[in-house]
Amino acid sequence: MTPVTLRTKLIAVFAALAFLPLVALSLFQYRAAASSVESVLRERAAARASRMQRAVEHVLKVQEGRLLKLADSEPLRAKGCGSRADVPDAVAVTLDTYTREHGDYLQSVTCLAAGGRPALLFKRPDAGAGFILQTDNFITNQMRYDEGVWRQSDPRPLRSPVSEEFYGTALRVTVPIRAAAEGGTAIPVAAALVAEIRLGDVLREADDEDAPDGPARPQIVVLDNKADKVVYHTSGGLNHQSVSAAMPYFPAATRMKDGGSGFDFYDTREGGRRLAYFRQADGLGLSLAATEDYSAAVAPLWRTFLYGLLLALVAQLAGLALLLVAAGRETEDIERVAQGASAIAAGDLEQHVEVSSTAETKGLAARFNQMSEQLRDLIAREAEQRQFASFMRISAMVSHDLKNAIAGLSMLVSNMEKQFHREEFRADAIESLREATEKLKRTVARLSEPAKSLSGEYRINARQTDLVPVIRRVLATHAEPSVPLYDIEARLPDKLVATVEAERIENVLENLVVNALEAMGARGGRLTVEAGRLEGDLVFFSVADTGAGMAKEFIQTRLFRPFSTTKNKGIGLGLFTCKEVVETHGGRLEVESQLGVGTRFRVVLPSRLFHSGERRGLPVKATAPAHGALPRAAE
């Protein structure tokens, strides 16, 4: 892949600065204008939907008001609807007059006698104008109305659910007829009037009055919320069809049928985009949407946006010509500086960048040369500091081990004054001196093997080891010589095998025992050492004292950090080294302490060898035995 030169980068930057701002400005203007157009379309759609609903409600209110007046007319209140065979003439004349004067949106008017029996029916014929009277041969199961009319206490109209009839969408309105009251006594409903309104005609006339003609004519969509039907659509070919089949591209249908309202965009089958405002038609079980042609409204804005892009392109080409002339004068020196910087980045700190003419590149080259000189000095000082820090850490760790060994020898010497006359003591002392001498030799030898001095940085030589003799040997060397001052309690099994490097674990135990004795100090106390097995192929040994204890904050933040200590003497590497040794063996070092009571350290180790590829570590924390509570402070 060819590297991108500085000339190419400058050209790209200028192109971006010349072209993108103009594109961004044109896009901003387009979006602002489109937002304004969208706002206007939203207002128009919402207003059209509201006007449509008000027009429909007005027609229905007028029809219901007229029907209530008809039910309250003297002939109907006095005569009722009679029976099928005996319909009063005055009632028939009244209904005939009503259908001739107010039959614009009516399909039929039925007068029901008590119990819902049809007595007479004025209906519009299948062909022709006017209404015809029917007084017999009724199909009773086709007489649909709201049966709640017989239980009504007030003369209000009842609307039945919208239905589909052979002529289109119908709405039935039922009103009660009450006989004239005598003496102010309420009379129960004795008859009822049912008007079948041609709702489709009402919707179509309201849409024709509201929407202007034209290619981008707004559309009205009316849906039945329960029947999944298109009750009305401005393009009549979709009327009375299933919504999912006729308008699968109309996502607002689901929200409309669920009783929702709001705005939504949708794409038409013709590839255009429309904005719809939808709302519920109260009291009808219908939802109504008014849509506007969004694509046609924003088309002029899109042409303006394209003209802006063309202008941006012309400006870019003119700027590029000027840029090439100016950039050619600086490219060679800048490339020379870049090559020098690459050499410095690759590690050639002796690199010295030379340039020829302009002040800009001279200043840049001088800064690179200064940087390389400072890097050389910094790297040299850092190497010296790392070597010194490594030596200091190794020396501190070795001196810590020497201190523990010297402490054991000191106890041995102090006991010689009292016990040297005993032959068995002299034999034990000689053996202890031999072991201490070997340990000192190994400790000093670690100075010549610094890689092995850091416990976690080399591969341990672990093998099956019985920890009980190791524990007893440490106690005999470091604790038992101080028996009058300290109570020594050891709870050990007969045998306890772990997979460890014995010398390292013995150093850990020595450090814990010495720390415990130092924590109790001259006032004495009790040293408790115990060991045993745990679940999951694990073993443990613990060292507890009745010293002053440690604060929780110190344990959490400083206890296992190097060079942290609470003692007046010491360098604070003992527990840090112990933790690294234990974790290198696949174990863990636990601690619990209480101020004024004492401290217990517990070492948990694996009791078997790890197989190849097996993960080293302790996934589940072992629980201490019931008798392992912290010892009480010495009286």
Short mmCIF file of N, CA, C and O in Angstrom, two decimals, residues 502-594:
data_model
loop_
_atom_site.label_atom_id
_atom_site.label_comp_id
_atom_site.label_asym_id
_atom_site.label_seq_id
_atom_site.Cartn_x
_atom_site.Cartn_y
_atom_site.Cartn_z
N ALA A 502 10.16 -27.15 49.68
CA ALA A 502 10.23 -27.15 51.13
C ALA A 502 10.96 -25.94 51.68
O ALA A 502 10.53 -25.32 52.67
N GLU A 503 12.07 -25.57 51.07
CA GLU A 503 12.86 -24.48 51.61
C GLU A 503 12.09 -23.17 51.58
O GLU A 503 12.11 -22.38 52.53
N ARG A 504 11.37 -22.92 50.48
CA ARG A 504 10.60 -21.68 50.36
C ARG A 504 9.48 -21.63 51.40
O ARG A 504 9.25 -20.61 52.05
N ILE A 505 8.74 -22.72 51.56
CA ILE A 505 7.64 -22.74 52.51
C ILE A 505 8.18 -22.63 53.94
O ILE A 505 7.55 -22.02 54.81
N GLU A 506 9.34 -23.22 54.19
CA GLU A 506 9.93 -23.08 55.53
C GLU A 506 10.28 -21.61 55.81
O GLU A 506 10.08 -21.12 56.92
N ASN A 507 10.75 -20.88 54.78
CA ASN A 507 11.02 -19.45 54.95
C ASN A 507 9.75 -18.69 55.28
O ASN A 507 9.74 -17.76 56.10
N VAL A 508 8.64 -19.07 54.60
CA VAL A 508 7.34 -18.43 54.87
C VAL A 508 6.94 -18.66 56.32
O VAL A 508 6.55 -17.73 57.04
N LEU A 509 7.04 -19.92 56.78
CA LEU A 509 6.65 -20.24 58.15
C LEU A 509 7.55 -19.51 59.16
O LEU A 509 7.08 -18.99 60.17
N GLU A 510 8.85 -19.48 58.90
CA GLU A 510 9.77 -18.76 59.79
C GLU A 510 9.35 -17.30 59.92
O GLU A 510 9.32 -16.73 61.02
N ASN A 511 9.03 -16.68 58.77
CA ASN A 511 8.67 -15.27 58.79
C ASN A 511 7.40 -15.04 59.61
O ASN A 511 7.30 -14.09 60.40
N LEU A 512 6.40 -15.91 59.45
CA LEU A 512 5.15 -15.76 60.19
C LEU A 512 5.36 -15.95 61.69
O LEU A 512 4.79 -15.23 62.51
N VAL A 513 6.19 -16.95 62.08
CA VAL A 513 6.44 -17.21 63.51
C VAL A 513 7.21 -16.04 64.13
O VAL A 513 6.87 -15.55 65.22
N VAL A 514 8.25 -15.58 63.45
CA VAL A 514 9.03 -14.46 63.98
C VAL A 514 8.15 -13.22 64.10
O VAL A 514 8.22 -12.49 65.10
N ASN A 515 7.32 -12.93 63.09
CA ASN A 515 6.42 -11.78 63.16
C ASN A 515 5.47 -11.90 64.34
O ASN A 515 5.18 -10.91 65.02
N ALA A 516 4.95 -13.13 64.58
CA ALA A 516 4.02 -13.32 65.69
C ALA A 516 4.69 -13.05 67.03
O ALA A 516 4.13 -12.38 67.91
N LEU A 517 5.93 -13.56 67.20
CA LEU A 517 6.65 -13.33 68.45
C LEU A 517 6.96 -11.85 68.64
O LEU A 517 6.82 -11.30 69.74
N GLU A 518 7.35 -11.17 67.58
CA GLU A 518 7.65 -9.75 67.68
C GLU A 518 6.40 -8.93 67.96
O GLU A 518 6.46 -7.90 68.63
N ALA A 519 5.23 -9.39 67.41
CA ALA A 519 3.99 -8.67 67.64
C ALA A 519 3.58 -8.72 69.12
O ALA A 519 3.00 -7.77 69.65
N MET A 520 3.89 -9.85 69.80
CA MET A 520 3.53 -9.96 71.22
C MET A 520 4.55 -9.25 72.10
O MET A 520 4.22 -8.76 73.19
N GLY A 521 5.81 -9.18 71.68
CA GLY A 521 6.81 -8.42 72.38
C GLY A 521 7.16 -8.97 73.75
O GLY A 521 6.91 -10.13 74.09
N ALA A 522 7.70 -8.09 74.59
CA ALA A 522 8.21 -8.51 75.90
C ALA A 522 7.11 -8.85 76.89
O ALA A 522 7.36 -9.50 77.91
N ARG A 523 5.88 -8.43 76.64
CA ARG A 523 4.81 -8.74 77.59
C ARG A 523 4.34 -10.18 77.50
O ARG A 523 3.54 -10.64 78.30
N GLY A 524 4.82 -10.92 76.50
CA GLY A 524 4.47 -12.34 76.37
C GLY A 524 3.11 -12.53 75.72
O GLY A 524 2.44 -11.59 75.30
N GLY A 525 2.68 -13.80 75.66
CA GLY A 525 1.41 -14.13 75.05
C GLY A 525 1.39 -15.58 74.62
O GLY A 525 2.20 -16.40 75.06
N ARG A 526 0.44 -15.90 73.76
CA ARG A 526 0.28 -17.28 73.33
C ARG A 526 0.48 -17.37 71.82
O ARG A 526 -0.14 -16.60 71.05
N LEU A 527 1.32 -18.28 71.39
CA LEU A 527 1.55 -18.57 69.97
C LEU A 527 0.86 -19.88 69.65
O LEU A 527 1.16 -20.91 70.28
N THR A 528 -0.06 -19.86 68.71
CA THR A 528 -0.83 -21.05 68.33
C THR A 528 -0.52 -21.40 66.89
O THR A 528 -0.74 -20.58 65.99
N VAL A 529 -0.04 -22.61 66.66
CA VAL A 529 0.25 -23.10 65.31
C VAL A 529 -0.57 -24.36 65.10
O VAL A 529 -0.52 -25.29 65.92
N GLU A 530 -1.35 -24.38 64.02
CA GLU A 530 -2.15 -25.56 63.72
C GLU A 530 -2.11 -25.83 62.23
O GLU A 530 -1.78 -24.96 61.42
N ALA A 531 -2.42 -27.07 61.88
CA ALA A 531 -2.39 -27.48 60.47
C ALA A 531 -3.43 -28.57 60.27
O ALA A 531 -3.87 -29.23 61.21
N GLY A 532 -3.82 -28.77 59.01
CA GLY A 532 -4.81 -29.80 58.72
C GLY A 532 -5.16 -29.82 57.25
O GLY A 532 -4.54 -29.15 56.42
N ARG A 533 -6.19 -30.59 56.91
CA ARG A 533 -6.64 -30.76 55.54
C ARG A 533 -7.93 -29.98 55.32
O ARG A 533 -8.73 -29.80 56.25
N LEU A 534 -8.15 -29.59 54.07
CA LEU A 534 -9.39 -28.92 53.66
C LEU A 534 -9.96 -29.65 52.44
O LEU A 534 -9.29 -30.47 51.82
N GLU A 535 -11.18 -29.32 52.11
CA GLU A 535 -11.81 -29.93 50.94
C GLU A 535 -11.11 -29.48 49.66
O GLU A 535 -10.53 -28.40 49.59
N GLY A 536 -11.19 -30.31 48.65
CA GLY A 536 -10.64 -29.95 47.34
C GLY A 536 -9.15 -30.15 47.22
O GLY A 536 -8.47 -29.33 46.59
N ASP A 537 -8.59 -31.21 47.83
CA ASP A 537 -7.15 -31.49 47.73
C ASP A 537 -6.31 -30.32 48.23
O ASP A 537 -5.31 -29.93 47.63
N LEU A 538 -6.72 -29.74 49.36
CA LEU A 538 -6.01 -28.60 49.93
C LEU A 538 -5.57 -28.92 51.36
O LEU A 538 -6.21 -29.70 52.07
N VAL A 539 -4.47 -28.30 51.78
CA VAL A 539 -4.02 -28.38 53.16
C VAL A 539 -3.75 -26.96 53.64
O VAL A 539 -3.65 -26.02 52.83
N PHE A 540 -3.63 -26.79 54.98
CA PHE A 540 -3.36 -25.46 55.50
C PHE A 540 -2.48 -25.56 56.73
O PHE A 540 -2.39 -26.61 57.38
N PHE A 541 -1.78 -24.48 57.02
CA PHE A 541 -1.19 -24.29 58.35
C PHE A 541 -1.37 -22.84 58.71
O PHE A 541 -1.40 -21.96 57.83
N SER A 542 -1.56 -22.55 60.01
CA SER A 542 -1.83 -21.20 60.46
C SER A 542 -0.97 -20.86 61.66
O SER A 542 -0.56 -21.74 62.43
N VAL A 543 -0.70 -19.57 61.79
CA VAL A 543 0.08 -19.04 62.91
C VAL A 543 -0.72 -17.90 63.52
O VAL A 543 -1.04 -16.93 62.82
N ALA A 544 -1.06 -18.04 64.82
CA ALA A 544 -1.87 -17.02 65.50
C ALA A 544 -1.14 -16.53 66.72
O ALA A 544 -0.45 -17.28 67.41
N ASP A 545 -1.29 -15.22 66.99
CA ASP A 545 -0.67 -14.62 68.17
C ASP A 545 -1.70 -13.82 68.93
O ASP A 545 -2.81 -13.58 68.45
N THR A 546 -1.35 -13.41 70.14
CA THR A 546 -2.22 -12.57 70.97
C THR A 546 -1.63 -11.19 71.10
O THR A 546 -1.67 -10.57 72.17
N GLY A 547 -1.07 -10.69 70.01
CA GLY A 547 -0.46 -9.37 70.02
C GLY A 547 -1.48 -8.26 69.90
O GLY A 547 -2.69 -8.44 70.14
N ALA A 548 -1.01 -7.08 69.49
CA ALA A 548 -1.87 -5.89 69.45
C ALA A 548 -2.87 -5.93 68.31
O ALA A 548 -3.86 -5.21 68.32
N GLY A 549 -2.69 -6.76 67.29
CA GLY A 549 -3.60 -6.80 66.15
C GLY A 549 -3.34 -5.66 65.17
O GLY A 549 -2.50 -4.79 65.40
N MET A 550 -4.11 -5.68 64.05
CA MET A 550 -3.94 -4.67 63.00
C MET A 550 -5.28 -4.08 62.62
O MET A 550 -6.32 -4.75 62.70
N ALA A 551 -5.27 -2.82 62.17
CA ALA A 551 -6.49 -2.16 61.73
C ALA A 551 -6.93 -2.71 60.38
O ALA A 551 -6.12 -3.13 59.56
N LYS A 552 -8.22 -2.70 60.15
CA LYS A 552 -8.78 -3.22 58.90
C LYS A 552 -8.25 -2.45 57.69
O LYS A 552 -7.94 -3.04 56.65
N GLU A 553 -8.14 -1.14 57.83
CA GLU A 553 -7.66 -0.33 56.70
C GLU A 553 -6.23 -0.69 56.34
O GLU A 553 -5.86 -0.75 55.16
N PHE A 554 -5.37 -0.92 57.37
CA PHE A 554 -3.98 -1.28 57.10
C PHE A 554 -3.91 -2.62 56.37
O PHE A 554 -3.12 -2.79 55.44
N ILE A 555 -4.77 -3.59 56.77
CA ILE A 555 -4.76 -4.90 56.10
C ILE A 555 -5.16 -4.76 54.64
O ILE A 555 -4.56 -5.38 53.74
N GLN A 556 -6.15 -3.92 54.36
CA GLN A 556 -6.67 -3.81 53.00
C GLN A 556 -5.76 -3.02 52.08
O GLN A 556 -5.70 -3.29 50.88
N THR A 557 -5.04 -2.07 52.63
CA THR A 557 -4.30 -1.14 51.75
C THR A 557 -2.79 -1.29 51.79
O THR A 557 -2.10 -0.94 50.82
N ARG A 558 -2.22 -1.82 52.90
CA ARG A 558 -0.76 -1.75 53.02
C ARG A 558 -0.09 -3.06 53.43
O ARG A 558 1.12 -3.21 53.27
N LEU A 559 -0.83 -4.01 54.00
CA LEU A 559 -0.21 -5.16 54.64
C LEU A 559 0.72 -5.92 53.70
O LEU A 559 1.85 -6.27 54.06
N PHE A 560 0.27 -6.22 52.50
CA PHE A 560 1.04 -7.04 51.57
C PHE A 560 1.81 -6.22 50.54
O PHE A 560 2.25 -6.76 49.53
N ARG A 561 1.91 -4.93 50.76
CA ARG A 561 2.68 -4.11 49.83
C ARG A 561 4.14 -4.05 50.29
O ARG A 561 4.42 -4.04 51.50
N PRO A 562 5.09 -4.04 49.38
CA PRO A 562 6.51 -3.99 49.78
C PRO A 562 6.84 -2.70 50.51
O PRO A 562 6.28 -1.64 50.21
N PHE A 563 7.74 -2.83 51.48
CA PHE A 563 8.25 -1.71 52.26
C PHE A 563 7.17 -1.05 53.12
O PHE A 563 7.26 0.13 53.44
N SER A 564 6.10 -1.81 53.49
CA SER A 564 5.09 -1.32 54.41
C SER A 564 5.18 -2.14 55.69
O SER A 564 5.18 -3.37 55.65
N THR A 565 5.27 -1.49 56.85
CA THR A 565 5.41 -2.21 58.12
C THR A 565 4.87 -1.35 59.24
O THR A 565 4.82 -0.11 59.13
N THR A 566 4.45 -2.01 60.35
CA THR A 566 4.01 -1.31 61.55
C THR A 566 5.08 -1.37 62.64
O THR A 566 4.88 -0.86 63.74
N LYS A 567 6.20 -2.08 62.37
CA LYS A 567 7.24 -2.24 63.38
C LYS A 567 8.22 -1.06 63.35
O LYS A 567 8.37 -0.38 62.33
N ASN A 568 8.86 -0.85 64.50
CA ASN A 568 9.87 0.19 64.56
C ASN A 568 11.11 -0.19 63.76
O ASN A 568 11.85 0.66 63.30
N LYS A 569 11.34 -1.52 63.65
CA LYS A 569 12.47 -2.02 62.88
C LYS A 569 11.94 -2.85 61.72
O LYS A 569 10.86 -3.39 61.76
N GLY A 570 12.75 -3.01 60.71
CA GLY A 570 12.36 -3.83 59.57
C GLY A 570 12.08 -2.99 58.35
O GLY A 570 11.87 -1.77 58.43
N ILE A 571 12.07 -3.64 57.19
CA ILE A 571 11.92 -2.93 55.91
C ILE A 571 10.60 -3.26 55.23
O ILE A 571 10.33 -2.78 54.13
N GLY A 572 9.79 -4.12 55.81
CA GLY A 572 8.46 -4.36 55.27
C GLY A 572 8.40 -5.22 54.04
O GLY A 572 7.53 -5.03 53.19
N LEU A 573 9.32 -6.18 53.88
CA LEU A 573 9.27 -7.07 52.72
C LEU A 573 8.86 -8.49 53.07
O LEU A 573 8.66 -9.31 52.20
N GLY A 574 8.76 -8.81 54.36
CA GLY A 574 8.51 -10.20 54.75
C GLY A 574 7.19 -10.73 54.24
O GLY A 574 7.14 -11.75 53.54
N LEU A 575 6.08 -10.07 54.56
CA LEU A 575 4.77 -10.56 54.14
C LEU A 575 4.60 -10.44 52.63
O LEU A 575 3.91 -11.26 52.01
N PHE A 576 5.18 -9.42 52.02
CA PHE A 576 5.12 -9.31 50.56
C PHE A 576 5.77 -10.53 49.91
O PHE A 576 5.22 -11.14 48.99
N THR A 577 6.96 -10.93 50.42
CA THR A 577 7.65 -12.10 49.89
C THR A 577 6.86 -13.38 50.18
O THR A 577 6.74 -14.25 49.31
N CYS A 578 6.31 -13.48 51.39
CA CYS A 578 5.51 -14.68 51.74
C CYS A 578 4.33 -14.84 50.78
O CYS A 578 4.04 -15.94 50.30
N LYS A 579 3.65 -13.77 50.51
CA LYS A 579 2.48 -13.84 49.63
C LYS A 579 2.88 -14.28 48.22
O LYS A 579 2.21 -15.10 47.59
N GLU A 580 3.99 -13.73 47.71
CA GLU A 580 4.44 -14.13 46.38
C GLU A 580 4.83 -15.60 46.34
O GLU A 580 4.52 -16.32 45.39
N VAL A 581 5.52 -16.09 47.39
CA VAL A 581 5.92 -17.50 47.43
C VAL A 581 4.70 -18.41 47.45
O VAL A 581 4.61 -19.40 46.71
N VAL A 582 3.73 -18.08 48.31
CA VAL A 582 2.53 -18.93 48.43
C VAL A 582 1.75 -18.94 47.13
O VAL A 582 1.30 -19.99 46.65
N GLU A 583 1.56 -17.80 46.50
CA GLU A 583 0.79 -17.74 45.25
C GLU A 583 1.54 -18.42 44.12
O GLU A 583 0.92 -18.97 43.21
N THR A 584 2.87 -18.38 44.14
CA THR A 584 3.64 -19.11 43.12
C THR A 584 3.41 -20.61 43.24
O THR A 584 3.42 -21.33 42.24
N HIS A 585 3.14 -21.10 44.44
CA HIS A 585 2.84 -22.51 44.66
C HIS A 585 1.37 -22.85 44.35
O HIS A 585 0.95 -23.99 44.56
N GLY A 586 0.60 -21.88 43.89
CA GLY A 586 -0.81 -22.13 43.60
C GLY A 586 -1.68 -22.03 44.83
O GLY A 586 -2.80 -22.54 44.83
N GLY A 587 -1.22 -21.39 45.88
CA GLY A 587 -2.00 -21.27 47.11
C GLY A 587 -2.40 -19.84 47.37
O GLY A 587 -2.37 -18.98 46.50
N ARG A 588 -2.75 -19.56 48.63
CA ARG A 588 -3.12 -18.20 49.01
C ARG A 588 -2.76 -17.99 50.48
O ARG A 588 -2.69 -18.94 51.27
N LEU A 589 -2.55 -16.74 50.82
CA LEU A 589 -2.22 -16.35 52.19
C LEU A 589 -3.38 -15.50 52.72
O LEU A 589 -3.69 -14.45 52.15
N GLU A 590 -4.05 -15.99 53.78
CA GLU A 590 -5.19 -15.31 54.36
C GLU A 590 -4.79 -14.69 55.69
O GLU A 590 -3.87 -15.15 56.36
N VAL A 591 -5.52 -13.63 56.08
CA VAL A 591 -5.23 -12.97 57.35
C VAL A 591 -6.54 -12.52 57.97
O VAL A 591 -7.46 -12.10 57.28
N GLU A 592 -6.63 -12.66 59.30
CA GLU A 592 -7.72 -12.07 60.05
C GLU A 592 -7.10 -11.52 61.33
O GLU A 592 -6.25 -12.15 61.97
N SER A 593 -7.53 -10.30 61.69
CA SER A 593 -6.92 -9.63 62.83
C SER A 593 -7.94 -8.75 63.51
O SER A 593 -8.89 -8.27 62.87
N GLN A 594 -7.74 -8.56 64.82
CA GLN A 594 -8.63 -7.71 65.61
C GLN A 594 -7.78 -6.94 66.59
O GLN A 594 -6.96 -7.51 67.32
#
